[in-house]
């Protein structure tokens, strides 16, 4: 190793270890990117239809936040829970007429969500994807 590669390898190892120690000591690790929605299909639907959301940074387990002025909960929002993405770019879910009270991906250990059914309102709703990495931008969907 007279060509200096051994020295450079050692320098790289020291830098890598320094970065790891920094993150461990500071208690912060780089965060994964929050989900992002680029499109929804179809853009109008009825209960029972399958909806496709395209975007990025979807997780294996996601919640769909549905907001409308007639949802009588804090933030006028209810949820569809446990929607999975196999590729991180597409979510498919069945539009049901009953929603849940909270995003399960945001619950802390030991927290529980009331098991109540909240009716899906008709009209223009706003949809967002929520997972352990955060909340997406909104996109509109018309419910008939």
PDB file of C-alpha atoms in Angstrom:
ATOM      1  CA  UNK A   1       0.000   0.000   0.000  1.00  0.00           C
ATOM      2  CA  UNK A   2       2.753   2.359  -0.809  1.00  0.00           C
ATOM      3  CA  UNK A   3       0.518   4.166  -3.295  1.00  0.00           C
ATOM      4  CA  UNK A   4      -1.344   6.020  -0.499  1.00  0.00           C
ATOM      5  CA  UNK A   5      -4.678   4.190  -0.796  1.00  0.00           C
ATOM      6  CA  UNK A   6      -4.358   2.852   2.740  1.00  0.00           C
ATOM      7  CA  UNK A   7      -4.006   6.386   4.098  1.00  0.00           C
ATOM      8  CA  UNK A   8      -7.095   7.604   2.192  1.00  0.00           C
ATOM      9  CA  UNK A   9      -9.093   4.612   3.358  1.00  0.00           C
ATOM     10  CA  UNK A  10      -8.181   5.487   6.940  1.00  0.00           C
ATOM     11  CA  UNK A  11      -9.230   9.124   6.434  1.00  0.00           C
ATOM     12  CA  UNK A  12     -12.602   8.053   4.997  1.00  0.00           C
ATOM     13  CA  UNK A  13     -13.200   5.672   7.913  1.00  0.00           C
ATOM     14  CA  UNK A  14     -12.410   8.419  10.440  1.00  0.00           C
ATOM     15  CA  UNK A  15     -14.794  10.849   8.696  1.00  0.00           C
ATOM     16  CA  UNK A  16     -17.580   8.250   8.523  1.00  0.00           C
ATOM     17  CA  UNK A  17     -17.180   7.398  12.204  1.00  0.00           C
ATOM     18  CA  UNK A  18     -17.179  11.094  13.110  1.00  0.00           C
ATOM     19  CA  UNK A  19     -20.488  11.607  11.297  1.00  0.00           C
ATOM     20  CA  UNK A  20     -22.054   8.597  13.040  1.00  0.00           C
ATOM     21  CA  UNK A  21     -20.840   9.779  16.458  1.00  0.00           C
ATOM     22  CA  UNK A  22     -22.190  13.293  15.760  1.00  0.00           C
ATOM     23  CA  UNK A  23     -25.681  11.989  14.959  1.00  0.00           C
ATOM     24  CA  UNK A  24     -25.683   9.649  17.959  1.00  0.00           C
ATOM     25  CA  UNK A  25     -24.491  12.373  20.349  1.00  0.00           C
ATOM     26  CA  UNK A  26     -26.856  15.042  19.024  1.00  0.00           C
ATOM     27  CA  UNK A  27     -29.857  12.708  19.156  1.00  0.00           C
ATOM     28  CA  UNK A  28     -30.874  13.655  15.639  1.00  0.00           C
ATOM     29  CA  UNK A  29     -30.759  11.454  12.629  1.00  0.00           C
ATOM     30  CA  UNK A  30     -31.401  12.601   9.090  1.00  0.00           C
ATOM     31  CA  UNK A  31     -35.156  12.515   8.495  1.00  0.00           C
ATOM     32  CA  UNK A  32     -36.735  10.740   5.577  1.00  0.00           C
ATOM     33  CA  UNK A  33     -38.622  12.978   3.178  1.00  0.00           C
ATOM     34  CA  UNK A  34     -42.294  13.553   3.893  1.00  0.00           C
ATOM     35  CA  UNK A  35     -44.846  12.163   1.434  1.00  0.00           C
ATOM     36  CA  UNK A  36     -45.795  14.163  -1.643  1.00  0.00           C
ATOM     37  CA  UNK A  37     -48.863  13.812  -3.903  1.00  0.00           C
ATOM     38  CA  UNK A  38     -48.544  14.518  -7.640  1.00  0.00           C
ATOM     39  CA  UNK A  39     -51.952  13.254  -8.867  1.00  0.00           C
ATOM     40  CA  UNK A  40     -55.137  11.418  -7.960  1.00  0.00           C
ATOM     41  CA  UNK A  41     -57.334   9.271 -10.170  1.00  0.00           C
ATOM     42  CA  UNK A  42     -60.203   9.586 -10.673  1.00  0.00           C
ATOM     43  CA  UNK A  43     -60.739  13.196  -9.592  1.00  0.00           C
ATOM     44  CA  UNK A  44     -64.395  12.532  -8.752  1.00  0.00           C
ATOM     45  CA  UNK A  45     -65.747   9.407  -7.090  1.00  0.00           C
ATOM     46  CA  UNK A  46     -68.544   7.661  -5.236  1.00  0.00           C
ATOM     47  CA  UNK A  47     -68.358   5.363  -2.236  1.00  0.00           C
ATOM     48  CA  UNK A  48     -66.931   1.965  -3.135  1.00  0.00           C
ATOM     49  CA  UNK A  49     -64.628   3.161  -5.913  1.00  0.00           C
ATOM     50  CA  UNK A  50     -60.911   2.416  -5.891  1.00  0.00           C
ATOM     51  CA  UNK A  51     -58.821   5.592  -5.785  1.00  0.00           C
ATOM     52  CA  UNK A  52     -55.181   5.808  -6.910  1.00  0.00           C
ATOM     53  CA  UNK A  53     -52.813   8.430  -5.511  1.00  0.00           C
ATOM     54  CA  UNK A  54     -49.481   8.938  -7.267  1.00  0.00           C
ATOM     55  CA  UNK A  55     -46.545  10.692  -5.664  1.00  0.00           C
ATOM     56  CA  UNK A  56     -43.435   9.916  -3.678  1.00  0.00           C
ATOM     57  CA  UNK A  57     -42.195   8.928  -0.227  1.00  0.00           C
ATOM     58  CA  UNK A  58     -45.210   6.771   0.595  1.00  0.00           C
ATOM     59  CA  UNK A  59     -44.506   4.189   3.263  1.00  0.00           C
ATOM     60  CA  UNK A  60     -45.557   0.609   3.822  1.00  0.00           C
ATOM     61  CA  UNK A  61     -48.251   1.947   6.187  1.00  0.00           C
ATOM     62  CA  UNK A  62     -49.976   5.286   5.500  1.00  0.00           C
ATOM     63  CA  UNK A  63     -53.124   7.093   6.578  1.00  0.00           C
ATOM     64  CA  UNK A  64     -55.332   9.071   4.216  1.00  0.00           C
ATOM     65  CA  UNK A  65     -56.522  12.344   5.780  1.00  0.00           C
ATOM     66  CA  UNK A  66     -59.862  13.553   4.429  1.00  0.00           C
ATOM     67  CA  UNK A  67     -60.858  17.132   5.214  1.00  0.00           C
ATOM     68  CA  UNK A  68     -64.252  18.768   4.689  1.00  0.00           C
ATOM     69  CA  UNK A  69     -66.167  21.504   6.525  1.00  0.00           C
ATOM     70  CA  UNK A  70     -68.918  19.030   7.505  1.00  0.00           C
ATOM     71  CA  UNK A  71     -66.589  16.670   9.388  1.00  0.00           C
ATOM     72  CA  UNK A  72     -67.268  17.562  13.006  1.00  0.00           C
ATOM     73  CA  UNK A  73     -63.831  16.859  14.470  1.00  0.00           C
ATOM     74  CA  UNK A  74     -60.881  19.046  15.338  1.00  0.00           C
ATOM     75  CA  UNK A  75     -59.461  20.282  12.041  1.00  0.00           C
ATOM     76  CA  UNK A  76     -62.525  19.060  10.101  1.00  0.00           C
ATOM     77  CA  UNK A  77     -60.511  15.932   9.254  1.00  0.00           C
ATOM     78  CA  UNK A  78     -61.124  12.186   9.485  1.00  0.00           C
ATOM     79  CA  UNK A  79     -58.971   9.292   8.267  1.00  0.00           C
ATOM     80  CA  UNK A  80     -58.672   6.043   6.379  1.00  0.00           C
ATOM     81  CA  UNK A  81     -56.050   3.931   8.148  1.00  0.00           C
ATOM     82  CA  UNK A  82     -53.469   1.330   7.169  1.00  0.00           C
ATOM     83  CA  UNK A  83     -53.192   2.082   3.455  1.00  0.00           C
ATOM     84  CA  UNK A  84     -50.059   0.398   2.113  1.00  0.00           C
ATOM     85  CA  UNK A  85     -47.767   1.256  -0.774  1.00  0.00           C
ATOM     86  CA  UNK A  86     -45.707  -1.504  -2.328  1.00  0.00           C
ATOM     87  CA  UNK A  87     -43.413   0.803  -4.300  1.00  0.00           C
ATOM     88  CA  UNK A  88     -43.426   4.094  -2.351  1.00  0.00           C
ATOM     89  CA  UNK A  89     -44.979   5.909  -5.332  1.00  0.00           C
ATOM     90  CA  UNK A  90     -48.592   4.707  -5.550  1.00  0.00           C
ATOM     91  CA  UNK A  91     -51.413   4.165  -3.078  1.00  0.00           C
ATOM     92  CA  UNK A  92     -54.659   2.378  -3.914  1.00  0.00           C
ATOM     93  CA  UNK A  93     -57.590   2.497  -1.523  1.00  0.00           C
ATOM     94  CA  UNK A  94     -61.287   1.749  -1.513  1.00  0.00           C
ATOM     95  CA  UNK A  95     -63.341   4.873  -0.788  1.00  0.00           C
ATOM     96  CA  UNK A  96     -65.485   3.776   2.154  1.00  0.00           C
ATOM     97  CA  UNK A  97     -68.446   5.614   3.647  1.00  0.00           C
ATOM     98  CA  UNK A  98     -67.023   5.454   7.194  1.00  0.00           C
ATOM     99  CA  UNK A  99     -63.823   7.172   8.304  1.00  0.00           C
ATOM    100  CA  UNK A 100     -61.791   6.978  11.522  1.00  0.00           C
ATOM    101  CA  UNK A 101     -61.041   9.618  14.156  1.00  0.00           C
ATOM    102  CA  UNK A 102     -57.236   9.709  14.014  1.00  0.00           C
ATOM    103  CA  UNK A 103     -54.164   8.909  11.906  1.00  0.00           C
ATOM    104  CA  UNK A 104     -52.801   5.677  13.377  1.00  0.00           C
ATOM    105  CA  UNK A 105     -49.320   6.354  11.968  1.00  0.00           C
ATOM    106  CA  UNK A 106     -49.062   9.337  14.329  1.00  0.00           C
ATOM    107  CA  UNK A 107     -50.026   7.534  17.542  1.00  0.00           C
ATOM    108  CA  UNK A 108     -47.377   7.253  20.228  1.00  0.00           C
ATOM    109  CA  UNK A 109     -46.799   3.897  21.970  1.00  0.00           C
ATOM    110  CA  UNK A 110     -49.703   3.252  24.329  1.00  0.00           C
ATOM    111  CA  UNK A 111     -52.013   5.817  22.693  1.00  0.00           C
ATOM    112  CA  UNK A 112     -55.359   4.625  21.411  1.00  0.00           C
ATOM    113  CA  UNK A 113     -57.754   5.982  18.844  1.00  0.00           C
ATOM    114  CA  UNK A 114     -61.515   5.887  19.484  1.00  0.00           C
ATOM    115  CA  UNK A 115     -63.108   3.268  17.252  1.00  0.00           C
ATOM    116  CA  UNK A 116     -65.923   5.405  15.895  1.00  0.00           C
ATOM    117  CA  UNK A 117     -67.249   5.690  12.375  1.00  0.00           C
ATOM    118  CA  UNK A 118     -67.405   9.151  10.826  1.00  0.00           C
ATOM    119  CA  UNK A 119     -69.507   9.559   7.700  1.00  0.00           C
ATOM    120  CA  UNK A 120     -67.800  10.466   4.432  1.00  0.00           C
ATOM    121  CA  UNK A 121     -69.239  13.833   3.338  1.00  0.00           C
ATOM    122  CA  UNK A 122     -70.345  14.608  -0.199  1.00  0.00           C
ATOM    123  CA  UNK A 123     -68.844  17.474  -2.186  1.00  0.00           C
ATOM    124  CA  UNK A 124     -65.297  18.714  -2.590  1.00  0.00           C
ATOM    125  CA  UNK A 125     -62.900  17.132  -0.109  1.00  0.00           C
ATOM    126  CA  UNK A 126     -59.184  17.571   0.448  1.00  0.00           C
ATOM    127  CA  UNK A 127     -56.946  14.509   0.666  1.00  0.00           C
ATOM    128  CA  UNK A 128     -53.469  14.230   2.211  1.00  0.00           C
ATOM    129  CA  UNK A 129     -51.196  11.256   2.870  1.00  0.00           C
ATOM    130  CA  UNK A 130     -49.760  10.896   6.376  1.00  0.00           C
ATOM    131  CA  UNK A 131     -47.066   8.468   7.482  1.00  0.00           C
ATOM    132  CA  UNK A 132     -44.225   8.282  10.014  1.00  0.00           C
ATOM    133  CA  UNK A 133     -42.247  10.815   7.931  1.00  0.00           C
ATOM    134  CA  UNK A 134     -44.885  13.553   7.906  1.00  0.00           C
ATOM    135  CA  UNK A 135     -47.830  14.881   5.943  1.00  0.00           C
ATOM    136  CA  UNK A 136     -48.154  15.476   2.202  1.00  0.00           C
ATOM    137  CA  UNK A 137     -49.470  18.394   0.243  1.00  0.00           C
ATOM    138  CA  UNK A 138     -53.264  18.364  -0.290  1.00  0.00           C
ATOM    139  CA  UNK A 139     -55.115  17.331  -3.442  1.00  0.00           C
ATOM    140  CA  UNK A 140     -58.810  17.688  -4.226  1.00  0.00           C
ATOM    141  CA  UNK A 141     -61.388  14.964  -4.845  1.00  0.00           C
ATOM    142  CA  UNK A 142     -65.099  15.434  -5.571  1.00  0.00           C
ATOM    143  CA  UNK A 143     -67.433  12.978  -3.824  1.00  0.00           C
ATOM    144  CA  UNK A 144     -70.885  12.400  -5.353  1.00  0.00           C
TER     145      UNK A 144
END
